[in-house]
Coordinates of C-alpha atoms and ligand atoms in Angstrom, one line a residue:
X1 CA -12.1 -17.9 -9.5
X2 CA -11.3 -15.5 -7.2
X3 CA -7.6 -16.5 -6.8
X4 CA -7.1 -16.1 -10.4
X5 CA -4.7 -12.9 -11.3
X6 CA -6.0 -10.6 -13.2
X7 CA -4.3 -12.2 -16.7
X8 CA -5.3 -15.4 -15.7
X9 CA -8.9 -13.5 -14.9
X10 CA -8.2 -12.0 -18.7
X11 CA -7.3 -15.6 -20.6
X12 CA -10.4 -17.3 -18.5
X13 CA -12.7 -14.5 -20.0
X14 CA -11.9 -15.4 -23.6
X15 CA -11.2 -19.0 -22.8
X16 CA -14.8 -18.6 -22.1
X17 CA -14.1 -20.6 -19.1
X18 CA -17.0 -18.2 -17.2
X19 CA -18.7 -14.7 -18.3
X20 CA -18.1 -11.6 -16.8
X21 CA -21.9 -11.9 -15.3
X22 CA -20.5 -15.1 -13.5
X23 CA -17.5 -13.6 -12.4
X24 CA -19.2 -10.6 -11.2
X25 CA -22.0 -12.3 -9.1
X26 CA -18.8 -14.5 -7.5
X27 CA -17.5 -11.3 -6.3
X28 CA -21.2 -10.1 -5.1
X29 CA -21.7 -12.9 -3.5
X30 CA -18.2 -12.9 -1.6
X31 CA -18.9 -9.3 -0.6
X32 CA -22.2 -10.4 0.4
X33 CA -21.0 -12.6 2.5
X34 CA -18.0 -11.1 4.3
X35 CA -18.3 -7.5 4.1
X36 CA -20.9 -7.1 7.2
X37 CA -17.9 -8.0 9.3
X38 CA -15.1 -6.5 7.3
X39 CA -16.6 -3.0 6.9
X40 CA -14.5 -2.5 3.1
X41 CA -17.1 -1.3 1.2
X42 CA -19.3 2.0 1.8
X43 CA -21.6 1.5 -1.4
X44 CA -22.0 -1.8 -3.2
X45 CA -23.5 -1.2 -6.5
X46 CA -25.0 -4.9 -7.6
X47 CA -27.7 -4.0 -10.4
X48 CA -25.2 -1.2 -12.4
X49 CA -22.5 -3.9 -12.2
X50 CA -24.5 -6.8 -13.5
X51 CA -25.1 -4.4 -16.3
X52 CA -21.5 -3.5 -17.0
X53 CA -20.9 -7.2 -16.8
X54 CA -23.3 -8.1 -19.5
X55 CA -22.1 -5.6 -21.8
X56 CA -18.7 -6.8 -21.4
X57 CA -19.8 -10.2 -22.0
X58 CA -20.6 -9.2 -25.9
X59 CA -18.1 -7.2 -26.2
X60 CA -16.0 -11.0 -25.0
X61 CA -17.7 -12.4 -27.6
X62 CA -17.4 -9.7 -30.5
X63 CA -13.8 -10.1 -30.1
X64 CA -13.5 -6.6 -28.6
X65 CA -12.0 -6.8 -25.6
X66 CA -9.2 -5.1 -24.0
X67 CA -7.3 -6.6 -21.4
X68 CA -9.6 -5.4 -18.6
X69 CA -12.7 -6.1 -20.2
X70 CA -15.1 -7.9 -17.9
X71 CA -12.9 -7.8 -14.7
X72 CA -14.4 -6.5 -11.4
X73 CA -12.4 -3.6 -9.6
X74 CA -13.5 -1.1 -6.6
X75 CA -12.7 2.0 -6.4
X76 CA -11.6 3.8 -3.6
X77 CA -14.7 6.5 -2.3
X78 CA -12.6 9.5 -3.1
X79 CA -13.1 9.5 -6.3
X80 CA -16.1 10.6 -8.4
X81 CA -18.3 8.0 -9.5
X82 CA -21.3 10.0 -11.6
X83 CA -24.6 8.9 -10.1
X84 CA -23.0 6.5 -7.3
X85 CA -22.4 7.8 -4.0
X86 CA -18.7 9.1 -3.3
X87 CA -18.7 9.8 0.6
X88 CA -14.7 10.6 0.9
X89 CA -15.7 8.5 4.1
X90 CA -17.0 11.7 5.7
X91 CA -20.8 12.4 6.9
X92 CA -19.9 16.0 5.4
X93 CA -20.7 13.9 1.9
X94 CA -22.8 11.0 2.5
X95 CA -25.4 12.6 0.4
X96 CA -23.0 13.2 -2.4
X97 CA -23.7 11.7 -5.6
X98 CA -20.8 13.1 -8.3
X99 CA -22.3 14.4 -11.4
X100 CA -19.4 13.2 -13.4
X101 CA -17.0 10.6 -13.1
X102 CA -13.3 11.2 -12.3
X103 CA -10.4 11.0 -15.2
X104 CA -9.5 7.4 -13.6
X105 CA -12.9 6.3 -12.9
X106 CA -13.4 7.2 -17.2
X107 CA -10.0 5.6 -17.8
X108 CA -11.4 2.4 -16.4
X109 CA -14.9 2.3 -17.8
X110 CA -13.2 2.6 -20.7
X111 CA -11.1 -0.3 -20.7
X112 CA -14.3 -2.4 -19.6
X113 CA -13.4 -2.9 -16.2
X114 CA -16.9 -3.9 -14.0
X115 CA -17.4 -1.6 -11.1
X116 CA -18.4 -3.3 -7.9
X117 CA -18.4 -0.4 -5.7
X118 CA -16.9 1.9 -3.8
X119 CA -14.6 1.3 -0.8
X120 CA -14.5 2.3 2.5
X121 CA -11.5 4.9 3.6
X122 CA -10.6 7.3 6.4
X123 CA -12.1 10.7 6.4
X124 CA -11.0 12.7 3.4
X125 CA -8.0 10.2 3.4
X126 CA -6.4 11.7 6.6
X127 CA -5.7 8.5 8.7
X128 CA -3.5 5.6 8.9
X129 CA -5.8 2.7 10.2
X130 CA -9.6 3.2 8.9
X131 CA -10.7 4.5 12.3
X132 CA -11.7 8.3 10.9
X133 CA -14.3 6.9 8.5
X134 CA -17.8 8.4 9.3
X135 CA -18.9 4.6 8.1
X136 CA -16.8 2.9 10.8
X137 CA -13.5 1.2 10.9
X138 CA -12.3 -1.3 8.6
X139 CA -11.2 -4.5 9.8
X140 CA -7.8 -6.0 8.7
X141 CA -8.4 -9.9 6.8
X142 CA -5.5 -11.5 8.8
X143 CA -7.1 -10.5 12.3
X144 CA -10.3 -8.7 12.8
X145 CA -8.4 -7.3 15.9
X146 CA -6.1 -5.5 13.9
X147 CA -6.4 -2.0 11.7
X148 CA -6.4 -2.7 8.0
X149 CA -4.0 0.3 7.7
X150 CA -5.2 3.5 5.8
X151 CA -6.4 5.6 4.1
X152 CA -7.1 3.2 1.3
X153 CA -7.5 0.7 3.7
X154 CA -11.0 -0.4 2.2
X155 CA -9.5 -1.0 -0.8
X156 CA -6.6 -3.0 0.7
X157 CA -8.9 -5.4 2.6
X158 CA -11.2 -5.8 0.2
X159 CA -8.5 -7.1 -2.3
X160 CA -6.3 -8.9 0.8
X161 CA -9.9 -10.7 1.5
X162 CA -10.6 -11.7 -2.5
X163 CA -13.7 -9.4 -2.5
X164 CA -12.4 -7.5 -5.6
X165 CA -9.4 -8.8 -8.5
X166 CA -8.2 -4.9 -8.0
X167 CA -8.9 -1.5 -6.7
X168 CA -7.7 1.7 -6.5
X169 CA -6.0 4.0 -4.2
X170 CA -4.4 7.2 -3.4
X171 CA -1.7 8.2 -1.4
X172 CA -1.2 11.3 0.1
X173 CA 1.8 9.8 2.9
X174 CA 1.3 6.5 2.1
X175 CA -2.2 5.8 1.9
X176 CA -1.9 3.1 -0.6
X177 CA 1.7 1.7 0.3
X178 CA 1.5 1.2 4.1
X179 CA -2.9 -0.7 4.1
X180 CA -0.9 -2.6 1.1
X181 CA 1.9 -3.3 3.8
X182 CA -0.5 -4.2 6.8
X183 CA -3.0 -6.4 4.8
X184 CA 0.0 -8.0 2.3
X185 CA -0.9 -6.7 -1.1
X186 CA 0.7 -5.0 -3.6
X187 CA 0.4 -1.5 -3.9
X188 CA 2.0 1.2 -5.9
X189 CA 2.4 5.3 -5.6
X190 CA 3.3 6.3 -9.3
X191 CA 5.7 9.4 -9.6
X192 CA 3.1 13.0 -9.2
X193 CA 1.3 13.8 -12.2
X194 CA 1.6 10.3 -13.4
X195 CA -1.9 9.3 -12.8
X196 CA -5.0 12.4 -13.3
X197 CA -6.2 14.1 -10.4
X198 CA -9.0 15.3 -11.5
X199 CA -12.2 14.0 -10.0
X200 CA -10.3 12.6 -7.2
X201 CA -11.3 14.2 -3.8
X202 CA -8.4 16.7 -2.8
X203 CA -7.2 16.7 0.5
X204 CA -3.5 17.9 0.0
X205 CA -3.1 18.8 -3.7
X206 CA 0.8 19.0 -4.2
X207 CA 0.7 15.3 -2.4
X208 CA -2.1 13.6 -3.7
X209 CA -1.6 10.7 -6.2
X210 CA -3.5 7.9 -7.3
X211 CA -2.7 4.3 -8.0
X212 CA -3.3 0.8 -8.2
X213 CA -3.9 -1.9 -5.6
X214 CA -4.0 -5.2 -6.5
X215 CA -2.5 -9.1 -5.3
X216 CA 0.6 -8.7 -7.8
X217 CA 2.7 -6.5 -8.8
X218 CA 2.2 -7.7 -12.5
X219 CA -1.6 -7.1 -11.7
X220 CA -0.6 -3.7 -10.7
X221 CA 1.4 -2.8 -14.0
X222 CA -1.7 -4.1 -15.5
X223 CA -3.9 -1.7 -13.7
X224 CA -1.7 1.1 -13.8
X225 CA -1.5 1.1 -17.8
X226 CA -5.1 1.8 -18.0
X227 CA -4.8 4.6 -14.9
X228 CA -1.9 6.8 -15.9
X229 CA -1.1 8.8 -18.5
X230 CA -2.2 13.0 -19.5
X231 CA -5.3 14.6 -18.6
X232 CA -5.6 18.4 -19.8
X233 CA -8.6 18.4 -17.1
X234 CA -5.6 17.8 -14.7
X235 CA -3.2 21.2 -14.6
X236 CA -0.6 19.2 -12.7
X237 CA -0.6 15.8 -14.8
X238 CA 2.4 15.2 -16.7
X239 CA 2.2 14.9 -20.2
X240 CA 4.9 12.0 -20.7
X241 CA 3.8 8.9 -22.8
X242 CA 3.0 6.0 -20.9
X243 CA 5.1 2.8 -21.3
X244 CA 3.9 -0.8 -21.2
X245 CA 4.3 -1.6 -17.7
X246 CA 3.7 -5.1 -18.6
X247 CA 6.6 -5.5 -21.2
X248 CA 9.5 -4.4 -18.5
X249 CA 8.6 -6.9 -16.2
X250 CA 10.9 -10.0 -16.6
X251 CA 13.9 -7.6 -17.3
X252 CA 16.9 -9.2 -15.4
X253 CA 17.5 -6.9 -12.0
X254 CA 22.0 -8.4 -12.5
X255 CA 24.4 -4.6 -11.7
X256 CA 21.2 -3.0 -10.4
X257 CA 22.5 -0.8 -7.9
X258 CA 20.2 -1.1 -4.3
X259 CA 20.5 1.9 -2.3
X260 CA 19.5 1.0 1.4
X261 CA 18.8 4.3 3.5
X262 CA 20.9 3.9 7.1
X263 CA 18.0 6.5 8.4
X264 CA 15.7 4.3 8.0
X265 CA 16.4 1.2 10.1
X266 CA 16.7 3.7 13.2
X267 CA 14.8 2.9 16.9
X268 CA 11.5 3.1 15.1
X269 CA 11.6 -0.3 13.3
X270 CA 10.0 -2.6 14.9
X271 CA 12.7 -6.2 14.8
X272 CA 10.3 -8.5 13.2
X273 CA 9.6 -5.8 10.5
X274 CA 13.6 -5.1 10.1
X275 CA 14.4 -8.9 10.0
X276 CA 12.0 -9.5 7.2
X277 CA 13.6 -6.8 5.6
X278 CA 17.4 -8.0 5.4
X279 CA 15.6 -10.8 4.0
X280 CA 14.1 -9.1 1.3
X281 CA 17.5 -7.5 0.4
X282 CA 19.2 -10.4 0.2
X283 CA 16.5 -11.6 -2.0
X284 CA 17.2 -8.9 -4.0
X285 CA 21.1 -10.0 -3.5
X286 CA 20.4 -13.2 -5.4
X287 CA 19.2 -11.5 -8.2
X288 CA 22.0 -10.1 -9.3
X289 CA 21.6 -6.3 -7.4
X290 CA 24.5 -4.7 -6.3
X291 CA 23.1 -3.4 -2.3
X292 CA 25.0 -0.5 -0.9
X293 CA 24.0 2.1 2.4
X294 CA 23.1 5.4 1.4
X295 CA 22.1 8.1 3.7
X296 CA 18.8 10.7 3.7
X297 CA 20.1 12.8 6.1
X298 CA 16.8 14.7 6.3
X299 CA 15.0 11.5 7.0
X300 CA 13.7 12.7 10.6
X301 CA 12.1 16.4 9.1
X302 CA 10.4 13.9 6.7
X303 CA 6.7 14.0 9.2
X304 CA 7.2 17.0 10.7
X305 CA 7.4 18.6 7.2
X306 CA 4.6 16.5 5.8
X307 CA 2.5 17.5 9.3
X308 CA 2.8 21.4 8.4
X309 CA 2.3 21.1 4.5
X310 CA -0.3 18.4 4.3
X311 CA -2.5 20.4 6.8
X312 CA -2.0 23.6 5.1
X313 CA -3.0 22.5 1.8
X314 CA -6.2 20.3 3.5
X315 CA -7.2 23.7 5.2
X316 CA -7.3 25.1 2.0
X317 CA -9.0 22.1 0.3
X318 CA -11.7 21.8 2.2
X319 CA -12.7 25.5 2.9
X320 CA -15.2 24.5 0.1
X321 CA -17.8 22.3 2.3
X322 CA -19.4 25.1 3.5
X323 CA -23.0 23.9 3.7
X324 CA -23.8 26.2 0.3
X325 CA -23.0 24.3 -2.8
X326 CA -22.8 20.9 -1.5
X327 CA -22.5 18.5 0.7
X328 CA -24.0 18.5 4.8
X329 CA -26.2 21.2 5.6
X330 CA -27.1 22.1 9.1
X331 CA -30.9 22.1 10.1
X332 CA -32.3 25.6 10.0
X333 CA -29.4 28.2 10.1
X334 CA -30.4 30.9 11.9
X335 CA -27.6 33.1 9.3
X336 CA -24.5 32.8 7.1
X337 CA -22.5 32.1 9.8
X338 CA -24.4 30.0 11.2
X339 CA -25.0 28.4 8.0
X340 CA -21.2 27.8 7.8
X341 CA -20.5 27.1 11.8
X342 CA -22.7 24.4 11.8
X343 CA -22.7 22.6 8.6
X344 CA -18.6 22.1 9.0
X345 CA -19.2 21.5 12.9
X346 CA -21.6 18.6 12.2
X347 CA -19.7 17.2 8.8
X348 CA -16.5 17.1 9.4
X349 CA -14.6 14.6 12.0
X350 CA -12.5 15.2 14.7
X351 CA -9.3 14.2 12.8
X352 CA -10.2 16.2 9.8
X353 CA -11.3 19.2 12.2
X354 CA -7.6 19.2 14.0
X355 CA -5.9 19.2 10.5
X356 CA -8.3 22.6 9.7
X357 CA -7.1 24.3 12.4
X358 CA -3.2 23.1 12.3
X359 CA -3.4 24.1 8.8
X360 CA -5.4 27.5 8.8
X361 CA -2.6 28.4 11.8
X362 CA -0.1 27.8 9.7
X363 CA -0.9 29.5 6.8
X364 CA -2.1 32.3 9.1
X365 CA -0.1 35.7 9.0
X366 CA 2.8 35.5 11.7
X367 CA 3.0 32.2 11.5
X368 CA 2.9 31.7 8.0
X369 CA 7.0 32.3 7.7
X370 CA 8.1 29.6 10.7
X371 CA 5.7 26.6 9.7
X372 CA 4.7 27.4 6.4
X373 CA 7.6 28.4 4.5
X374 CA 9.7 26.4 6.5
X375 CA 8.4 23.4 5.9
X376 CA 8.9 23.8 2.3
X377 CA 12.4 25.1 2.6
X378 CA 12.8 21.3 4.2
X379 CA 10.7 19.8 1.5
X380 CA 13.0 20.7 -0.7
X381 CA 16.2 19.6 1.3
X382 CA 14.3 16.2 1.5
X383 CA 13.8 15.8 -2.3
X384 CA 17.5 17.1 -2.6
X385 CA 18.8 14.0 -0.3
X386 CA 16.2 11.6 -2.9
X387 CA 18.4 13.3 -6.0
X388 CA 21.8 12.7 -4.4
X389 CA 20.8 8.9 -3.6
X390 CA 19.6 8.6 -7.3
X391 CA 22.9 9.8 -8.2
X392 CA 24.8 6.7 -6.5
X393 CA 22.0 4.2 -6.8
X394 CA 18.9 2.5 -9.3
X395 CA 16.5 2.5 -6.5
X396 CA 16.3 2.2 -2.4
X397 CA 14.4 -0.7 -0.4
X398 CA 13.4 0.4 3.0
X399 CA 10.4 -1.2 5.5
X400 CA 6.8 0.5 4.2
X401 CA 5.9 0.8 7.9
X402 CA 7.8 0.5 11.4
X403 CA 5.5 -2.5 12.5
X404 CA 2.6 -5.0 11.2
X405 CA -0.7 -3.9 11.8
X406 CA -1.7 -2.6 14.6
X407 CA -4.7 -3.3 17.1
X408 CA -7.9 -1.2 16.7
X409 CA -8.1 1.8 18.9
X410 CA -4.5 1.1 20.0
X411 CA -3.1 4.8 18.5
X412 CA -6.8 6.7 18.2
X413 CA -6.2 8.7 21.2
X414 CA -2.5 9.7 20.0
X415 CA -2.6 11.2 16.6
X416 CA 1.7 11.3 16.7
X417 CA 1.8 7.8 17.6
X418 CA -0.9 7.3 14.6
X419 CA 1.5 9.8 12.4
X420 CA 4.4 7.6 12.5
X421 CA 3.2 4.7 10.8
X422 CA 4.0 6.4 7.8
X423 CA 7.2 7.4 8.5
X424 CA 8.8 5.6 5.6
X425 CA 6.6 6.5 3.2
X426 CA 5.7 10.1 3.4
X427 CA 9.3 10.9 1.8
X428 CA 8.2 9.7 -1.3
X429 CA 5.2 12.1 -1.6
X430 CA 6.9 15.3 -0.8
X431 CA 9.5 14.5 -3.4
X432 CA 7.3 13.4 -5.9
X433 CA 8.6 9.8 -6.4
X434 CA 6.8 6.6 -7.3
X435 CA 7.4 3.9 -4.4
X436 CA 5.6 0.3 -4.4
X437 CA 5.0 -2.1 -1.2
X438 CA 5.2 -5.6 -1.7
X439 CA 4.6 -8.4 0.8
X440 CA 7.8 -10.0 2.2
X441 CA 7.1 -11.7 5.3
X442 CA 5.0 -12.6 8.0
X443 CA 5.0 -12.2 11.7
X444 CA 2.9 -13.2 14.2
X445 CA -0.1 -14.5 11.2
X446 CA 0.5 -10.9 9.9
X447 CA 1.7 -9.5 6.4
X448 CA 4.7 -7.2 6.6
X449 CA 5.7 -5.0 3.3
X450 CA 8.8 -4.2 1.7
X451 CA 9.3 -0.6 -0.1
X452 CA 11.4 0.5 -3.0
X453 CA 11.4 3.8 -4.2
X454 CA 12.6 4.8 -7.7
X455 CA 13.6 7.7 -9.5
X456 CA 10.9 10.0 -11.2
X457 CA 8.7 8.1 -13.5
X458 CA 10.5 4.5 -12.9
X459 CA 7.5 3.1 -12.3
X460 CA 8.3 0.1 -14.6
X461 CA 11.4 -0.3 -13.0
X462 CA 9.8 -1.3 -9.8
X463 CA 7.1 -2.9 -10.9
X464 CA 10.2 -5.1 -12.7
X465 CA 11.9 -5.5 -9.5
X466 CA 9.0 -6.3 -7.5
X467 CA 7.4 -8.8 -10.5
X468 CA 11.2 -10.7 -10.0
X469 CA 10.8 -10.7 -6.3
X470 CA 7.4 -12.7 -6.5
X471 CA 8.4 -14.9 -9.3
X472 CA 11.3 -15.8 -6.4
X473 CA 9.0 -15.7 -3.4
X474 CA 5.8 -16.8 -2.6
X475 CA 4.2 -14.1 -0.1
X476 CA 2.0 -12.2 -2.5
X477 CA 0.2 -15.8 -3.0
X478 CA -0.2 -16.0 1.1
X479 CA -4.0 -15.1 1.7
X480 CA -6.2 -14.3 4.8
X481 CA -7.4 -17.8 6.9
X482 CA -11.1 -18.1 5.9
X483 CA -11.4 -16.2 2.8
Ligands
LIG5 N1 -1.6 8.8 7.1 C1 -1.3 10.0 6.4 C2 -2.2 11.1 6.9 O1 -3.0 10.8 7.7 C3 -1.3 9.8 4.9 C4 -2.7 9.8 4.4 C5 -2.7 9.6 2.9 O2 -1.7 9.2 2.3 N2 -3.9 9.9 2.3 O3 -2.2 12.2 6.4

């Protein structure tokens, strides 16, 4: 069952090949029995999911079903789940249950999907390898050696490892693209404002987007039509109409127009990851697309840009766990400050803590007008070199990240080293763009991922190029030895 996609999963359902209970207790039972060593979930939620199951079984049987109806999913812990724990993957919430439920977390109820729980992540999403999470690392399904990639990198083992059909994600600088790259899944960034913010945990607001993370990429246009799409509760969600994802997929790819960015096969690229790329792109060749070198000649401000802004906006963001309203509370405050001091002191991580203080310094006064304003006098030069590319070219297909997976606890003690994994991915976020990863490749028994970036709101186009990629290719199929 659990290497069905999620049509297949779908057609089963009303075949009536299983239930919904049945193919909910598979996935229980899987997470039973691998997640003690894989660390991808923070809350399991068995009994409520059962129940979701059962419902979805009549409505299976009323004829009532929508496509999701009955399918398990997890949802990354950042976003609300009302009455189910939502951690952010920080002690500073680990007695945080939502009272409401978060636009996507509705979104998905709605279309009958089962929740299994909620997936393990780094601390308030600031990470690239699951090691901030107050609940411990996640391992990666390929080797337990090796970092899962983050923040979503719960939710990108989980589904690597066949413990869920799908999850969600958000990426901030790559959250979901480069854990899809390291564990070899299929994950998508849609274009900002695509997909409602609004119960999902902010850590940098202007960054922040979610999205879906799934084996496919036509299980990911699947997932995505039931995620995106306008939310008044969301003051930066676009009100565009949302396409069938599904319908653009077997479009033919022939004159497409491939722009590949010169920056971004610099000293950084690690060969293996660079050779599996020129394969891609001559997969893409085959296919009729045109491939041509473009330039992003801002394409080394990209992280120091991201490393000024991103801060800023999570000093801002989190200013609101102060031990009052909710959240960790220190033991006996002697006063207010006190009160404040302690309860952030104790909460909050070491990562999240050196973000707070980069941030509040560079929002501070003096120093607000050389980082600060800076920085977003280069994040616009950086979406400018996106608009010129688009100009000359349908999309771009770069490397997600400069190597495969990484050991565990090889970058902790270097937070630049741990910066530049998402190198390649954090230009998409500051220019708003939708970008997907899709497994290309394998070296050394790991995954490696493939990026293409589109133009705002293209999200069908590449989930069209990446669906004609794996009807050509077989490394989306490839799964984790043992699972
Ligand atoms: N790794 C980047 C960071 O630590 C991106 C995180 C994300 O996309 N949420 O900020």
């Amino acid at each position: 069952m659990h290497n069905k996609s999620l049509v297949q999963l779908a057609n089963s359902l009303r075949a009536g090949e299983f239930t919904s209970q049945e193919l909910t207790q598979h996935y229980l039972d899987r997470i039973e029995q691998f997640d003690k060593d894989l660390n991808s979930f923070i809350t399991i939620a068995p009994d409520s999911a059962i129940a979701q199951a059962k419902i979805a079984d009549t409505l299976l049987q009323k004829n009532k079903a929508g496509p999701l109806t009955g399918i398990p999913i997890a949802h990354k812990d950042i976003f609300c789940t009302a009455g189910l724990k939502t951690s952010c993957g920080s002690k500073m919430l680990d007695n945080f249950i939502a009272p409401y439920d978060a636009t996507v977390v509705t979104q998905l109820k709605a279309a009958g999907a089962v929740l299994l729980g909620k997936t393990n992540m780094d601390e308030f999403a600031m990470g690239s390898s699951n090691e901030t999470s107050f609940y411990g690392p996640v391992k990666n399904p390929w080797n337990h050696n090796r970092v899962p990639g983050g923040s979503s990198g719960g939710s990108a083992a989980a589904v690597a490892a066949r413990l869920t059909p799908m999850a969600t994600g958000t990426d901030t600088g790559g959250s979901i693209r480069q854990p899809a790259s390291l564990c070899g899944i299929t994950g998508l960034k849609p274009t900002y404002g695509r997909v409602s913010r609004y119960g999902m945990i902010a850590f940098a607001s202007s960054l922040d987007q979610g999205g879906p993370m799934t084996r496919t990429a036509e299980d990911a246009a699947l997932l995505l039509s039931s995620m995106a799409g306008f939310d008044k509760q969301d003051s930066t969600s676009i009100n565009e109409p949302v396409p069938s994802y599904l319908d653009f997929l077997e479009n033919s790819l022939e004159g497409m127009r491939i722009g590949i960015p010169k920056e971004y096969f610099g000293e950084a690229l690690s060969p293996d990851v660079g050779a599996v790329i020129e394969g891609g792109i001559k997969e893409f060749e085959k296919l009729g697309a045109q491939i041509k070198e473009i330039n992003l000649p801002n394409s080394q401000l990209v992280a120091p840009t991201y490393y000024i802004v991103a801060p800023a906006e999570c000093s801002s963001n989190l200013s609101r766990y102060d031990g009052v309203r909710f959240g960790h509370r220190c033991h006996d405050p002697k006063d207010l400050f006190d009160l404040y001091c302690r309860s952030r002191g104790e909460g909050f991580g070491a990562e999240v803590k050196r973000r707070i203080l980069i941030g509040t310094y560079v929002l501070s006064a003096g120093y607000y007008d050389a980082y600060y304003l800076k920085a977003q006098k280069l994040r616009y030069l950086i979406s400018n070199d996106f608009k010129e590319a688009f100009n000359q070219v349908d999309a771009i297909i770069s490397p997600t990240s400069p190597s495969p997976a990484f050991e565990l606890g090889e970058k902790v003690a270097d937070p630049v080293a741990m910066y530049l994994a998402d190198i390649y991915t954090i230009g998409a976020n500051l220019a708003g763009l939708p970008a997907i990863s899709i497994p290309a490749g394998m070296s050394h028994e790991l995954p490696i991922g493939l990026q293409i970036i589109g133009n705002y709101f293209e999200e069908s186009k590449l989930l069209n190029m990446a669906h004609r990629y794996q009807q050509n290719t077989d490394w989306h199929l490839k799964t984790p030895k043992g699972y």
